[in-house]
Coordinates of N, CA and C in Angstrom, one line a residue:
M1021 N 59.6 128.6 41.0 CA 59.9 127.3 40.4 C 59.5 126.3 41.4
T1022 N 58.7 125.3 41.0 CA 58.2 124.3 41.9 C 59.3 123.2 42.0
I1023 N 59.0 122.3 43.0 CA 59.9 121.2 43.2 C 60.0 120.3 41.9
E1024 N 58.9 120.1 41.3 CA 58.8 119.3 40.0 C 59.7 120.0 38.9
D1025 N 59.6 121.3 38.8 CA 60.3 122.1 37.8 C 61.8 121.9 38.1
K1026 N 62.2 122.0 39.4 CA 63.6 121.9 39.8 C 64.1 120.4 39.4
E1027 N 63.3 119.4 39.7 CA 63.7 118.1 39.4 C 63.8 117.9 37.8
L1028 N 62.9 118.5 37.1 CA 63.0 118.4 35.6 C 64.2 119.1 35.1
E1029 N 64.5 120.2 35.7 CA 65.7 120.9 35.3 C 67.0 120.1 35.6
K1030 N 67.1 119.4 36.7 CA 68.2 118.6 37.0 C 68.3 117.4 36.0
I1031 N 67.2 116.8 35.7 CA 67.2 115.7 34.7 C 67.7 116.2 33.4
K1032 N 67.2 117.4 33.0 CA 67.6 118.0 31.7 C 69.1 118.3 31.7
Q1033 N 69.6 118.8 32.8 CA 71.1 119.1 32.8 C 71.9 117.8 32.8
K1034 N 71.4 116.8 33.4 CA 72.1 115.5 33.4 C 72.1 114.9 32.0
I1035 N 71.0 115.0 31.3 CA 70.9 114.4 29.9 C 71.9 115.2 29.0
V1036 N 71.9 116.5 29.1 CA 72.8 117.3 28.3 C 74.2 117.0 28.7
S1037 N 74.5 116.9 29.9 CA 75.9 116.5 30.4 C 76.3 115.2 29.8
D1038 N 75.4 114.2 29.9 CA 75.7 112.9 29.3 C 76.0 112.9 27.8
I1039 N 75.2 113.7 27.1 CA 75.4 113.8 25.7 C 76.7 114.5 25.4
M1040 N 77.0 115.5 26.1 CA 78.3 116.2 25.8 C 79.5 115.4 26.1
T1041 N 79.5 114.5 27.0 CA 80.7 113.7 27.4 C 80.6 112.3 26.8
A1042 N 79.7 112.0 26.0 CA 79.6 110.7 25.3 C 80.7 110.5 24.4
N1043 N 81.1 109.2 24.2 CA 82.1 108.8 23.2 C 81.3 108.4 21.9
P1044 N 81.4 109.2 20.9 CA 80.6 108.8 19.7 C 81.1 107.5 19.0
N1045 N 82.4 107.1 19.3 CA 82.9 105.9 18.6 C 82.9 104.7 19.6
S1046 N 82.4 104.9 20.8 CA 82.4 103.8 21.8 C 81.2 102.9 21.6
N1047 N 81.1 102.3 20.5 CA 79.9 101.5 20.1 C 80.2 100.0 20.1
G1048 N 81.2 99.6 20.7 CA 81.6 98.2 20.7 C 82.3 97.7 19.5
V1049 N 82.7 98.7 18.6 CA 83.4 98.4 17.4 C 84.8 99.0 17.5
V1050 N 85.8 98.3 16.9 CA 87.1 98.8 16.7 C 87.2 99.4 15.4
K1051 N 87.4 100.7 15.4 CA 87.4 101.5 14.1 C 88.8 101.5 13.5
I1052 N 88.9 101.3 12.2 CA 90.1 101.3 11.5 C 90.4 102.8 11.1
L1053 N 91.6 103.3 11.6 CA 91.9 104.7 11.3 C 93.1 104.9 10.4
K1054 N 93.1 106.0 9.7 CA 94.3 106.5 9.0 C 95.0 107.4 9.9
G1055 N 96.3 107.6 9.6 CA 97.1 108.5 10.5 C 96.5 109.9 10.6
S1056 N 95.9 110.3 9.5 CA 95.3 111.7 9.5 C 94.1 111.8 10.4
E1057 N 93.5 110.7 10.8 CA 92.3 110.7 11.6 C 92.5 110.6 13.1
I1058 N 93.8 110.4 13.5 CA 94.1 110.2 14.9 C 93.6 111.3 15.8
Q1059 N 94.0 112.5 15.5 CA 93.7 113.7 16.3 C 92.2 113.9 16.5
E1060 N 91.5 113.8 15.5 CA 90.0 113.9 15.6 C 89.5 112.8 16.5
F1061 N 89.9 111.6 16.3 CA 89.4 110.4 17.1 C 89.7 110.6 18.6
V1062 N 90.9 111.0 18.9 CA 91.2 111.1 20.4 C 90.6 112.4 21.0
T1063 N 90.3 113.4 20.2 CA 89.6 114.6 20.8 C 88.1 114.5 20.9
E1064 N 87.5 113.7 20.0 CA 86.1 113.6 20.0 C 85.6 112.5 21.0
N1065 N 86.5 111.7 21.6 CA 86.2 110.7 22.6 C 86.9 111.0 23.9
K1066 N 86.1 111.0 25.0 CA 86.8 111.2 26.3 C 87.8 110.2 26.6
F1067 N 87.6 108.9 26.3 CA 88.5 107.9 26.5 C 88.7 107.1 25.2
A1068 N 89.9 107.0 24.8 CA 90.2 106.3 23.5 C 91.5 105.5 23.6
I1069 N 91.5 104.4 22.9 CA 92.6 103.5 22.8 C 92.9 103.2 21.4
I1070 N 94.1 103.4 21.0 CA 94.5 103.1 19.6 C 95.5 102.0 19.6
D1071 N 95.3 100.9 18.8 CA 96.1 99.8 18.7 C 96.9 99.9 17.4
F1072 N 98.2 100.1 17.5 CA 99.1 100.1 16.4 C 99.6 98.7 16.1
Y1073 N 99.2 98.2 14.9 CA 99.4 96.7 14.7 C 100.0 96.5 13.3
A1074 N 100.3 95.3 13.0 CA 100.7 94.8 11.7 C 100.0 93.5 11.4
T1075 N 99.7 93.3 10.1 CA 98.9 92.1 9.7 C 99.8 90.8 9.9
W1076 N 101.1 90.9 9.8 CA 102.0 89.8 9.8 C 102.4 89.4 11.3
C1077 N 102.0 90.2 12.3 CA 102.4 90.1 13.6 C 101.6 89.1 14.5
P1078 N 102.2 87.9 14.9 CA 101.4 87.0 15.7 C 100.8 87.6 17.0
P1079 N 101.5 88.4 17.8 CA 100.9 88.9 19.0 C 99.7 89.8 18.7
C1080 N 99.8 90.5 17.5 CA 98.7 91.4 17.1 C 97.5 90.5 16.8
K1081 N 97.7 89.3 16.2 CA 96.6 88.4 15.9 C 96.0 87.9 17.2
I1082 N 96.8 87.7 18.2 CA 96.3 87.3 19.5 C 95.5 88.4 20.2
M1083 N 95.9 89.6 20.1 CA 95.2 90.7 20.7 C 94.0 91.1 20.0
D1084 N 93.8 90.8 18.7 CA 92.7 91.3 18.0 C 91.3 90.9 18.6
P1085 N 91.1 89.6 18.9 CA 89.8 89.3 19.5 C 89.6 89.8 20.9
I1086 N 90.7 90.0 21.6 CA 90.7 90.6 23.0 C 90.3 92.0 22.9
T1087 N 90.9 92.8 21.9 CA 90.5 94.2 21.7 C 89.1 94.3 21.3
R1088 N 88.6 93.5 20.4 CA 87.2 93.5 20.0 C 86.3 93.2 21.2
D1089 N 86.6 92.3 22.0 CA 85.8 91.9 23.1 C 85.8 93.1 24.1
L1090 N 86.9 93.7 24.4 CA 87.0 94.9 25.3 C 86.2 96.1 24.7
A1091 N 86.2 96.2 23.4 CA 85.3 97.3 22.8 C 83.9 97.1 23.1
G1092 N 83.5 95.8 23.2 CA 82.1 95.5 23.6 C 81.9 95.7 25.1
T1093 N 82.9 95.2 25.9 CA 82.8 95.4 27.3 C 82.7 96.8 27.8
Y1094 N 83.5 97.7 27.1 CA 83.5 99.1 27.5 C 82.7 100.0 26.5
E1095 N 81.7 99.3 25.8 CA 80.8 100.1 24.9 C 80.2 101.2 25.6
G1096 N 80.2 102.4 25.0 CA 79.6 103.6 25.6 C 80.5 104.3 26.5
K1097 N 81.7 103.7 26.8 CA 82.7 104.4 27.7 C 84.0 104.6 27.1
V1098 N 84.5 103.6 26.3 CA 85.9 103.8 25.7 C 85.8 103.5 24.2
A1099 N 86.4 104.3 23.4 CA 86.4 104.1 22.0 C 87.7 103.4 21.6
F1100 N 87.6 102.4 20.7 CA 88.8 101.7 20.3 C 89.0 101.8 18.8
A1101 N 90.3 101.9 18.4 CA 90.6 102.0 17.0 C 91.9 101.3 16.8
K1102 N 92.2 101.0 15.5 CA 93.4 100.3 15.1 C 94.1 101.1 13.9
I1103 N 95.4 101.1 13.9 CA 96.2 101.7 12.8 C 97.2 100.6 12.3
N1104 N 97.1 100.3 11.0 CA 98.1 99.4 10.4 C 99.4 100.2 10.2
T1105 N 100.4 99.7 10.9 CA 101.7 100.5 10.9 C 102.4 100.3 9.5
D1106 N 102.1 99.3 8.8 CA 102.7 99.1 7.5 C 102.1 100.1 6.5
Q1107 N 100.9 100.4 6.6 CA 100.2 101.3 5.7 C 100.3 102.8 6.2
E1108 N 100.4 103.0 7.4 CA 100.5 104.3 8.0 C 101.8 104.6 8.7
R1109 N 102.9 104.5 7.9 CA 104.2 104.6 8.4 C 104.5 106.0 9.1
E1110 N 103.9 107.0 8.6 CA 104.2 108.3 9.2 C 103.6 108.4 10.6
A1111 N 102.4 107.8 10.8 CA 101.8 107.8 12.1 C 102.6 106.9 13.1
A1112 N 103.1 105.8 12.6 CA 104.0 104.9 13.4 C 105.2 105.6 13.8
M1113 N 105.8 106.4 12.9 CA 107.0 107.2 13.3 C 106.7 108.3 14.3
K1114 N 105.6 109.0 14.1 CA 105.2 110.0 15.0 C 105.0 109.5 16.4
F1115 N 104.4 108.3 16.6 CA 104.2 107.7 17.9 C 105.4 106.8 18.3
Q1116 N 106.5 106.8 17.6 CA 107.7 106.0 17.9 C 107.4 104.6 18.1
I1117 N 106.6 104.0 17.2 CA 106.2 102.6 17.4 C 107.4 101.7 17.0
R1118 N 108.0 101.0 17.9 CA 109.1 100.1 17.7 C 108.7 98.6 17.7
Y1119 N 107.6 98.3 18.4 CA 107.1 97.0 18.5 C 105.6 97.0 18.3
V1120 N 105.1 95.9 17.7 CA 103.7 95.8 17.5 C 103.2 94.5 18.2
P1121 N 102.0 94.5 18.8 CA 101.2 95.7 18.9 C 101.6 96.7 20.0
T1122 N 101.3 97.9 19.8 CA 101.5 99.0 20.8 C 100.2 99.7 20.9
F1123 N 99.7 99.8 22.2 CA 98.5 100.4 22.5 C 98.7 101.8 23.2
Y1124 N 98.1 102.8 22.6 CA 98.2 104.1 23.2 C 96.8 104.5 23.8
L1125 N 96.8 105.0 25.0 CA 95.6 105.4 25.7 C 95.5 106.9 25.8
F1126 N 94.3 107.4 25.5 CA 94.1 108.9 25.5 C 92.9 109.2 26.4
K1127 N 93.1 110.2 27.2 CA 92.0 110.7 28.0 C 91.9 112.2 27.8
D1128 N 90.7 112.6 27.4 CA 90.4 114.0 27.0 C 91.4 114.5 26.0
G1129 N 91.8 113.7 25.0 CA 92.7 114.1 23.9 C 94.2 114.0 24.2
E1130 N 94.5 113.7 25.5 CA 95.9 113.6 25.9 C 96.4 112.2 26.1
N1131 N 97.6 111.9 25.7 CA 98.2 110.6 25.9 C 98.4 110.4 27.3
V1132 N 97.8 109.3 27.9 CA 98.0 109.0 29.3 C 98.9 107.8 29.6
G1133 N 99.3 107.1 28.5 CA 100.1 105.9 28.6 C 100.1 105.1 27.4
H1134 N 101.0 104.1 27.4 CA 101.0 103.2 26.3 C 101.7 101.9 26.8
F1135 N 101.5 100.8 26.1 CA 102.2 99.6 26.3 C 102.3 98.8 25.0
S1136 N 103.3 97.9 25.0 CA 103.5 97.1 23.8 C 103.4 95.6 24.2
G1137 N 103.0 94.8 23.2 CA 103.0 93.4 23.4 C 101.6 92.9 23.8
A1138 N 101.5 91.6 23.8 CA 100.2 90.9 24.1 C 100.0 90.9 25.6
K1139 N 98.7 91.1 26.0 CA 98.3 91.1 27.4 C 97.1 90.1 27.5
K1140 N 96.9 89.6 28.7 CA 95.7 88.9 29.0 C 94.6 89.9 29.1
K1141 N 93.4 89.5 28.8 CA 92.2 90.4 28.9 C 92.1 91.1 30.2
K1142 N 92.3 90.3 31.3 CA 92.1 90.9 32.7 C 93.2 92.0 32.9
D1143 N 94.4 91.7 32.4 CA 95.5 92.7 32.6 C 95.2 94.0 31.8
F1144 N 94.7 93.8 30.6 CA 94.3 95.0 29.7 C 93.2 95.8 30.4
M1145 N 92.3 95.1 31.0 CA 91.2 95.7 31.7 C 91.7 96.5 32.9
E1146 N 92.7 96.0 33.6 CA 93.3 96.7 34.8 C 94.0 98.0 34.3
I1147 N 94.7 97.9 33.1 CA 95.3 99.1 32.6 C 94.3 100.2 32.2
I1148 N 93.2 99.7 31.6 CA 92.1 100.6 31.2 C 91.5 101.3 32.5
D1149 N 91.2 100.5 33.4 CA 90.5 101.0 34.7 C 91.5 101.9 35.4
K1150 N 92.8 101.6 35.5 CA 93.7 102.4 36.2 C 93.9 103.8 35.5
N1151 N 94.0 103.8 34.2 CA 94.2 105.0 33.4 C 93.0 105.9 33.2
F1152 N 91.8 105.3 33.1 CA 90.6 106.0 32.8 C 89.6 106.2 34.0
F1153 N 89.5 105.2 34.8 CA 88.4 105.2 35.8 C 88.9 105.1 37.2
K1154 N 90.2 105.3 37.5 CA 90.6 105.3 38.9 C 90.0 106.4 39.7
K1155 N 89.8 106.1 41.0 CA 89.2 107.1 41.9 C 90.4 108.1 42.3
E1156 N 90.1 109.4 42.2 CA 91.1 110.4 42.5 C 91.2 110.6 44.0

């Protein structure tokens, strides 16, 4: 195997690795989920955030443009979704949602944290970076 062949093999392995770890829903869009779609969403995305919200909730309305903006900021890295707690009561009960908005963070399909209430964009980014991208 020549040096060029070895370099091509490394490039090929890197491309395959990138494809295998990509977040299919991390396209800068906040996906609307049904409760039955949660498990699939969090397992098919390495990093995922789900916003449990209600349409009547003022802090939820404050967070909506921030969440959409962060979906763009973290495009290709973090997948964002929303679940309407009034329409998906079973999911809200399963995740013990007592306040809206409540954001759940998932890494490799596992819940790594959650928080409730409105946050400034920079504070939300710090939470994302700490839970998903901190140096070990």
